[in-house]
Short mmCIF file of C-alpha atoms in Angstrom, two decimals:
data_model
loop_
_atom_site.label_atom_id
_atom_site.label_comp_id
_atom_site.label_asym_id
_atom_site.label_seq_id
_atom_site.Cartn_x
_atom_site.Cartn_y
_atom_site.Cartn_z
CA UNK A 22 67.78 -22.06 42.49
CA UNK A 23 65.92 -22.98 45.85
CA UNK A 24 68.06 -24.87 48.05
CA UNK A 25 67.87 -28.21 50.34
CA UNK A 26 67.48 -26.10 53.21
CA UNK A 27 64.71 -23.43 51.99
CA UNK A 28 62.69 -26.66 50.98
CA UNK A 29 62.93 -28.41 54.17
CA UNK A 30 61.33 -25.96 56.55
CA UNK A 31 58.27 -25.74 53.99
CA UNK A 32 58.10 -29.03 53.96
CA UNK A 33 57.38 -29.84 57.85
CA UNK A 34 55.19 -26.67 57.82
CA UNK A 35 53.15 -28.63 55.11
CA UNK A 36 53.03 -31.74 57.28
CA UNK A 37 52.19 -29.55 60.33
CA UNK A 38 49.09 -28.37 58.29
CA UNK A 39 48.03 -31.24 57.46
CA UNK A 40 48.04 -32.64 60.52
CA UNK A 41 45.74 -29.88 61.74
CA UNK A 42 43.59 -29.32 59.31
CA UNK A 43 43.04 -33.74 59.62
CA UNK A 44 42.56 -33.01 63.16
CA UNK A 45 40.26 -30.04 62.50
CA UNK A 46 37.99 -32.20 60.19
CA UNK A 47 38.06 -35.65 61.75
CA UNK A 48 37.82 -34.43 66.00
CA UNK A 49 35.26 -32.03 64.78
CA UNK A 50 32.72 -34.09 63.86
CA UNK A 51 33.28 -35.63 66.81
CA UNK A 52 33.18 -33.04 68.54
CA UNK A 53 29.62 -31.80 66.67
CA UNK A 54 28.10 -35.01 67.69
CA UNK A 55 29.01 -34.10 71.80
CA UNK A 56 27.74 -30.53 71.36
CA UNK A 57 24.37 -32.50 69.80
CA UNK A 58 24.14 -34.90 72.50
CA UNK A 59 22.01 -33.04 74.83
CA UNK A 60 19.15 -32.92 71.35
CA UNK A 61 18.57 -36.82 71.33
CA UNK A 62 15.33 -37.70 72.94
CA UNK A 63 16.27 -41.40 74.61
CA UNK A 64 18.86 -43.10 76.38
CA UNK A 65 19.49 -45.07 72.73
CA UNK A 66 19.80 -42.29 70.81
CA UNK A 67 22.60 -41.04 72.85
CA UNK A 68 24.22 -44.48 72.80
CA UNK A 69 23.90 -44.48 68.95
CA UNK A 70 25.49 -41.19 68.80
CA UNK A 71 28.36 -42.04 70.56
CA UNK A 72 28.66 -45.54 69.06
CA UNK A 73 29.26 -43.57 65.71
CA UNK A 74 32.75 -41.77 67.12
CA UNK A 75 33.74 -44.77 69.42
CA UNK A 76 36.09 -46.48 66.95
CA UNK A 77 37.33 -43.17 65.60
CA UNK A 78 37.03 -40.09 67.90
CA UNK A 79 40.71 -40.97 70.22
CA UNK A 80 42.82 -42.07 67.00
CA UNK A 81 41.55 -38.72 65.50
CA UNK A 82 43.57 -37.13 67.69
CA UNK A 83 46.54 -38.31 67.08
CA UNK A 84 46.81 -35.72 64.52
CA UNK A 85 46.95 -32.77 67.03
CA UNK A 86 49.13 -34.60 68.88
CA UNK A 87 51.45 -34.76 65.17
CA UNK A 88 50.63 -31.31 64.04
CA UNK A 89 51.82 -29.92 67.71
CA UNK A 90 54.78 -31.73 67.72
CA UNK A 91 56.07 -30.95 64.11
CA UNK A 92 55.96 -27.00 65.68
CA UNK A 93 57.85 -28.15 68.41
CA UNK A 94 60.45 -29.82 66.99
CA UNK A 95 60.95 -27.99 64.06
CA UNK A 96 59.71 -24.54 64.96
CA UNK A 97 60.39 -24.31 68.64
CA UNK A 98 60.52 -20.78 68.51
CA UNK A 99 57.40 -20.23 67.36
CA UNK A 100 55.91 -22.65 69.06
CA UNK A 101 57.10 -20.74 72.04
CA UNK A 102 55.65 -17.66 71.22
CA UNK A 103 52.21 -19.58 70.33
CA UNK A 104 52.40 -21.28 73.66
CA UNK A 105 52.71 -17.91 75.78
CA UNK A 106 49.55 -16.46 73.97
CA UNK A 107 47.98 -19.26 74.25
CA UNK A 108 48.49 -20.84 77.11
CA UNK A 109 45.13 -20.24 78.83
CA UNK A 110 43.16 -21.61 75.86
CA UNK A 111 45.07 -24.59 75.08
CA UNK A 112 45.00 -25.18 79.17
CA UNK A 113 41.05 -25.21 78.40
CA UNK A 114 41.06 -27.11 75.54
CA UNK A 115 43.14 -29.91 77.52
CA UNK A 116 40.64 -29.84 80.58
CA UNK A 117 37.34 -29.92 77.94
CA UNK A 118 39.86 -33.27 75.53
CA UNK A 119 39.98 -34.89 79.09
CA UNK A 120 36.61 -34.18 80.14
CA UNK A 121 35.29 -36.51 77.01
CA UNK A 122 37.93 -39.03 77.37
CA UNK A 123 36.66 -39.51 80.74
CA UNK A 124 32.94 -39.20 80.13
CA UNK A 125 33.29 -41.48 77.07
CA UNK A 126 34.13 -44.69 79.34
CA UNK A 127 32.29 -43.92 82.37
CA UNK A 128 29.10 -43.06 80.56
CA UNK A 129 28.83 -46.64 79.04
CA UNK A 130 30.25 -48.71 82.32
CA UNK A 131 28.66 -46.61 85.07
CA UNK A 132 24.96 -47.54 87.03
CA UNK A 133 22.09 -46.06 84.61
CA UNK A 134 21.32 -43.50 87.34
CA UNK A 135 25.03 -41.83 86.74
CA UNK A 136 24.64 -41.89 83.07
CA UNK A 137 22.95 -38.27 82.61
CA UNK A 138 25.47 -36.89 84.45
CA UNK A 139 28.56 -38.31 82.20
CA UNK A 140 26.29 -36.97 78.85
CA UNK A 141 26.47 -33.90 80.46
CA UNK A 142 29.97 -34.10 80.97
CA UNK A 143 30.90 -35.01 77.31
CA UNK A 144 28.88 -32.05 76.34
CA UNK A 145 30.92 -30.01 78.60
CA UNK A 146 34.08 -31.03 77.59
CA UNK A 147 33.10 -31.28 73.59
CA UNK A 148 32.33 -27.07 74.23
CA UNK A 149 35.36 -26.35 75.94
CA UNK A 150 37.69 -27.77 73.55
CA UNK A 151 35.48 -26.46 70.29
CA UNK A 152 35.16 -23.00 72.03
CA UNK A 153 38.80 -22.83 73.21
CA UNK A 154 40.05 -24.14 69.71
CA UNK A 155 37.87 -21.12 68.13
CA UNK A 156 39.17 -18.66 70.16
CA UNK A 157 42.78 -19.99 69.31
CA UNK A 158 42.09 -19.38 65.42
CA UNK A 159 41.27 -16.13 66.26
CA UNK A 160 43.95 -15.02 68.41
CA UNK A 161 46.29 -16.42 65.90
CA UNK A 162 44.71 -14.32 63.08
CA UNK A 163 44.87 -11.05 64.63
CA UNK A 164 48.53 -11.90 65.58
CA UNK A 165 47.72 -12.59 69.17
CA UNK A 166 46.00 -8.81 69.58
CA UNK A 167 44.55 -7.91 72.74
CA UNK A 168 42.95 -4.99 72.43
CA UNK A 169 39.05 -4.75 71.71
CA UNK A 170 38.73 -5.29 68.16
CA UNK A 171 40.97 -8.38 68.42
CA UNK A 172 39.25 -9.75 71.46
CA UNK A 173 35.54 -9.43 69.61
CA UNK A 174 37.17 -11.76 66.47
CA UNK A 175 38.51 -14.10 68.66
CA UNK A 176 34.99 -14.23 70.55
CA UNK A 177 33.26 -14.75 66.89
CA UNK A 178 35.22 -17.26 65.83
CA UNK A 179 34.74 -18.70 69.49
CA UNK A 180 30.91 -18.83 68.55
CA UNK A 181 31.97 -19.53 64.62
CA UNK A 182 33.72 -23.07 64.89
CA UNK A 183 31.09 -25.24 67.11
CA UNK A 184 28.70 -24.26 65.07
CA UNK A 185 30.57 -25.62 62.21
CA UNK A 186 31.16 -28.75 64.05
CA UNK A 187 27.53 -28.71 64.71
CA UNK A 188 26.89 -29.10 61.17
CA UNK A 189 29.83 -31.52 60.71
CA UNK A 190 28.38 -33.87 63.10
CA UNK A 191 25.26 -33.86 62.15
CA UNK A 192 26.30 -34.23 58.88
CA UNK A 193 28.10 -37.47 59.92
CA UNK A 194 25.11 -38.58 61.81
CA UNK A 195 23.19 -38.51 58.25
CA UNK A 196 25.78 -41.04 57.05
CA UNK A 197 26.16 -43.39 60.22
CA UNK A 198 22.64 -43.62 61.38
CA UNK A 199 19.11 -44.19 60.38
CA UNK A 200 15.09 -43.70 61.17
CA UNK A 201 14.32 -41.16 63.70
CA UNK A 202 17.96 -40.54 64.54
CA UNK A 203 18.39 -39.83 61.32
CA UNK A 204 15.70 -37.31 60.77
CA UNK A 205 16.65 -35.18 63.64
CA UNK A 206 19.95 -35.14 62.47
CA UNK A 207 18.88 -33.98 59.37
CA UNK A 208 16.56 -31.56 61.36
CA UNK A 209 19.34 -30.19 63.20
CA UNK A 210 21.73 -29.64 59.83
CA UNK A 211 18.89 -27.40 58.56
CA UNK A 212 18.40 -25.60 62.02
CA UNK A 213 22.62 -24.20 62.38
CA UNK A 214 23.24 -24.51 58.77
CA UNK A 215 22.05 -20.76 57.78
CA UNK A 216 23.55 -19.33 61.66
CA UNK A 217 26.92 -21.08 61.16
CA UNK A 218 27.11 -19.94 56.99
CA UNK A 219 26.22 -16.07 58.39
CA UNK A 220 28.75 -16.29 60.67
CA UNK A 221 31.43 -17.79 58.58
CA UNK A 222 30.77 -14.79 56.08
CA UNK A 223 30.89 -12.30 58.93
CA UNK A 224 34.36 -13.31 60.24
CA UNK A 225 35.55 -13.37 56.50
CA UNK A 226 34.52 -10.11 56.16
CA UNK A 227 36.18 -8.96 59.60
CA UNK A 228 39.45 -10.83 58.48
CA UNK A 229 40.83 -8.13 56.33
CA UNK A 230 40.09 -5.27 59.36
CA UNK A 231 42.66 -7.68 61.77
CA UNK A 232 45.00 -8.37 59.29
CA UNK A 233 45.33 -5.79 56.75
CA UNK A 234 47.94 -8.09 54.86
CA UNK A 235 44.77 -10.26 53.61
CA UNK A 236 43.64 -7.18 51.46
CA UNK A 237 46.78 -7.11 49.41
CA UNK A 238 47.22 -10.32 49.14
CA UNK A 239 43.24 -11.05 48.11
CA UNK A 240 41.65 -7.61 46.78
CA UNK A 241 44.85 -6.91 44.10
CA UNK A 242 44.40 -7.49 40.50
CA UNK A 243 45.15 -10.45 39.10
CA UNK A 244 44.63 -12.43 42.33
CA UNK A 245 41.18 -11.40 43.45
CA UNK A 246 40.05 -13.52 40.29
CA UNK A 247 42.77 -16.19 40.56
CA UNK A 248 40.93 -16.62 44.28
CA UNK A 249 37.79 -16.23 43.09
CA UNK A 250 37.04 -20.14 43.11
CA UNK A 251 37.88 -20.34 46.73
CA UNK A 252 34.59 -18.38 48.06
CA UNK A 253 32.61 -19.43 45.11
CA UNK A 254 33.41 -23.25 45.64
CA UNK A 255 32.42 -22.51 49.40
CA UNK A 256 28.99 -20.95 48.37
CA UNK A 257 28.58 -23.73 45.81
CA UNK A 258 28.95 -26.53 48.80
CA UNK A 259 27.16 -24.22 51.09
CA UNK A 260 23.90 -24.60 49.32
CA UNK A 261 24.57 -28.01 48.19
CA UNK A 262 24.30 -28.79 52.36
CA UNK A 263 21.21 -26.93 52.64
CA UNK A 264 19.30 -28.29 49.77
CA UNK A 265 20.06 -31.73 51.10
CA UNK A 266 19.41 -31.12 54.74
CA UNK A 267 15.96 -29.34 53.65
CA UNK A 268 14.81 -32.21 51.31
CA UNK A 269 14.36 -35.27 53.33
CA UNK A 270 13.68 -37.45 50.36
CA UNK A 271 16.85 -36.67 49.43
CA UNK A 272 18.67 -38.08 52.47
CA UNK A 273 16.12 -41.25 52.44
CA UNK A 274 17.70 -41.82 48.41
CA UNK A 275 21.38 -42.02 49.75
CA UNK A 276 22.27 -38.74 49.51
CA UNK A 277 22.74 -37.49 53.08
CA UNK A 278 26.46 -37.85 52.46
CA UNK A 279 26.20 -34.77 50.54
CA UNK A 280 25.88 -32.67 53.66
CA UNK A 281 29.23 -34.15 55.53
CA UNK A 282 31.32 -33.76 52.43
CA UNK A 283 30.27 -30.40 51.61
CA UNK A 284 31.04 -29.14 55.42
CA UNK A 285 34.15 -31.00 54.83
CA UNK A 286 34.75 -28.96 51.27
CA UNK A 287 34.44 -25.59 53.12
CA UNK A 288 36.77 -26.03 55.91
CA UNK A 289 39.23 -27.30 53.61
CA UNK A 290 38.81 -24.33 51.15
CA UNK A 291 38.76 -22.01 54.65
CA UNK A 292 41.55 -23.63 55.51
CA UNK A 293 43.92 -23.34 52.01
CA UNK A 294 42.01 -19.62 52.14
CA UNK A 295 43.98 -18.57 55.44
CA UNK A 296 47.07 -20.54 54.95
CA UNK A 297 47.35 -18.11 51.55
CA UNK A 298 47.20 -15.29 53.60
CA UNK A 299 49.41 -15.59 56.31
CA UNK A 300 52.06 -17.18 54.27
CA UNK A 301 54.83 -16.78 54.80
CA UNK A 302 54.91 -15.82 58.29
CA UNK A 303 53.98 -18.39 61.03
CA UNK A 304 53.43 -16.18 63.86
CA UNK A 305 51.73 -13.26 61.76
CA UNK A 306 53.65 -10.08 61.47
CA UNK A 307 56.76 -12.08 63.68
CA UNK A 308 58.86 -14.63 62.39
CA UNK A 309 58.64 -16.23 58.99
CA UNK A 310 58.73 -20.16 58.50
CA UNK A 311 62.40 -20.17 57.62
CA UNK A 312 63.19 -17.86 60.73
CA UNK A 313 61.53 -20.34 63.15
CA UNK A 314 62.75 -23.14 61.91
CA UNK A 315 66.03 -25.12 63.55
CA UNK A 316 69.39 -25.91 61.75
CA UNK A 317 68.83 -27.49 58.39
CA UNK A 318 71.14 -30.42 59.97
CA UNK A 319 68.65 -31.32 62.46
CA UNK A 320 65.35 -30.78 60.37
CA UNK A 321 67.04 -33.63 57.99
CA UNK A 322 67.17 -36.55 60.39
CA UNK A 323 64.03 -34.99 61.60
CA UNK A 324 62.66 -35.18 58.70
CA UNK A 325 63.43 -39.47 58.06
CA UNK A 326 61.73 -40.24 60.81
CA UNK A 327 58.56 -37.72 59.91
CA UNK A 328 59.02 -39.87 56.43
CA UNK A 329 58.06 -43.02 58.34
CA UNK A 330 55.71 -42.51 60.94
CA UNK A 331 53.24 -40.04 58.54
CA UNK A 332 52.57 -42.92 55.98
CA UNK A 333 52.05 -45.00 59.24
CA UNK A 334 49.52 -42.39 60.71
CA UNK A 335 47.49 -42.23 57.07
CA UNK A 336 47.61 -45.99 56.66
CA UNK A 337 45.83 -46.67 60.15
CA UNK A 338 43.58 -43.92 59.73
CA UNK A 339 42.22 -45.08 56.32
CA UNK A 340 42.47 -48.65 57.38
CA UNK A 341 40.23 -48.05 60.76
CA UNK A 342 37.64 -45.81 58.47
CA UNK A 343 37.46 -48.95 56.08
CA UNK A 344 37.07 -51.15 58.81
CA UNK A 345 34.35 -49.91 61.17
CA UNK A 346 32.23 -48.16 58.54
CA UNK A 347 28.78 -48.74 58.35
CA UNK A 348 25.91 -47.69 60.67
CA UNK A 349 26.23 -47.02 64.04
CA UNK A 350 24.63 -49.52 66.71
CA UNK A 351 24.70 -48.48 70.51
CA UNK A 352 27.61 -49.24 72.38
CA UNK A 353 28.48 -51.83 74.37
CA UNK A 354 31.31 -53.23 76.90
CA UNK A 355 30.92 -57.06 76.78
#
């Protein structure tokens, strides 16, 4: 019979993935729509853009901050060993998370002659963190592996994820905004759609030659067709974006949504994917979840307040989504 304290630890490593993979899906559109700014032809355009994250893009990251802080506090010994791997990366991803916050206010507040230079900045800081969060993923995966072959995933999924944030926030640029905006949005779905869906199937390829724990637990009879669903739901919402994003008309009837949700669909399904194969560890090939975790006495009043503030952190999110949705208009400071 499984006990209080086997539960617990699975349960904060759920929460912990939630939080991340919330963070992964709602800061990277936000982050797709930085990495796009540099494609809108006017001043408005780029005010529209970031009009459509203002009300969202820093409460969005209050699920990093949640996901970080469940490792800490109930894994602290993995989240030391992730920490020393990563500490370069996550130093980036900091400097590029700063780098918007800054460029977000000053852009809007600063002389009009200043302004180009704070775009440019939010670009800058929107690759840094997407880059340095890709080349996290991938260090993780190969279990923090140095040598070459480890150090050319990393680099792919470097190159992987802001192209998949591309198409996330252009995807949520369909949905918030219309008329020319619009239609280059749509243009520029259709443009990294078929780079960012080759790459995606080249890392999942590569997975299994970094971690040769994926094989077994995907390519063995009867789970390679109890998985099945996973890549064929992804190739199902794959082309579901692209026949959206190349019809026009289709956007124009209401349908743009389409793309967002199906971007949305695979890196959930990516996501459930890799937490199937690394489980049970949580620093591959090191320590399990129930190794890492602290005393079952500590995870419990841990875990009351966890109880409170995560229905807190899901109520505000869904109430601010309800609340400023619609389309975008520039923004303003009045």
């Amino acid at each position: 019979m499984t006990t209080w304290a086997e539960i617990l630890p699975l349960i904060f490593l759920a929460v912990m993935g939630l939080a991340l993979l919330a963070y992964v899906v709602l800061d990277g559109y936000d982050l797709g729509v930085g990495l796009l700014l540099p494609l809108a032809h006017t001043r408005e355009e780029k005010d529209v853009m970031i009009s459509s994250i203002g009300p969202f893009w820093d409460a969005n990251e209050t699920w990093l901050v949640l996901g970080v802080g469940v490792l800490l506090v109930a894994f602290p010994m993995a989240h030391g060993l992730v920490l020393q791997a990563l500490y370069l990366p996550v130093a980036v991803m900091l400097i590029g998370l700063i780098l918007r916050g800054v460029a977000f206010d000053f852009r809007v507040k600063a002389p009009t002659k200043y302004v180009p230079f704070w775009n440019r900045a939010f670009f800058a800081g929107s690759l840094l963190a997407s880059t340095a969060q890709g080349w996290m993923l991938g260090s993780y995966i190969t279990g923090f592996d140095s040598g070459l072959i480890g150090l050319a995933f990393s680099l792919g999924i470097a190159i992987t994820l802001p192209a998949a944030y591309v198409l996330l926030g252009a995807g949520w640029l369909i949905m918030k905004t219309d008329g020319d905006l619009q239609a280059r949005a749509v243009q520029w779905a259709a443009r990294v759609i078929w780079p960012m869906g080759l790459a995606l199937l080249a890392i999942s390829a590569a997975t299994p030659l970094v971690n040769g724990g994926v094989v077994a637990k995907w390519f063995s009879v009867p789970e390679v067709f109890a998985l099945a669903p996973i890549p064929l739901s992804c190739a199902i919402a794959f082309f579901a974006a692209r026949w959206v994003v190349t019809r026009p008309n289709v956007v124009k009837a209401g349908y743009g949504w389409v793309v967002f949700a199906s971007t949305v669909l695979i890196f959930i399904l990516a996501f459930f994917g890799l937490a199937y194969s690394i489980f049970p560890d949580i620093v591959i090939g090191r320590m399990t979840v129930w190794e890492a975790a602290i005393s079952t006495e500590s995870l419990t009043v841990i875990f009351v307040g966890v109880a409170i503030i995560l229905p807190m952190i899901i109520g505000y999110t869904v109430y601010m989504y309800k609340v400023f949705w619609g389309k975008a208009r520039a923004l303003t400071y009045t």
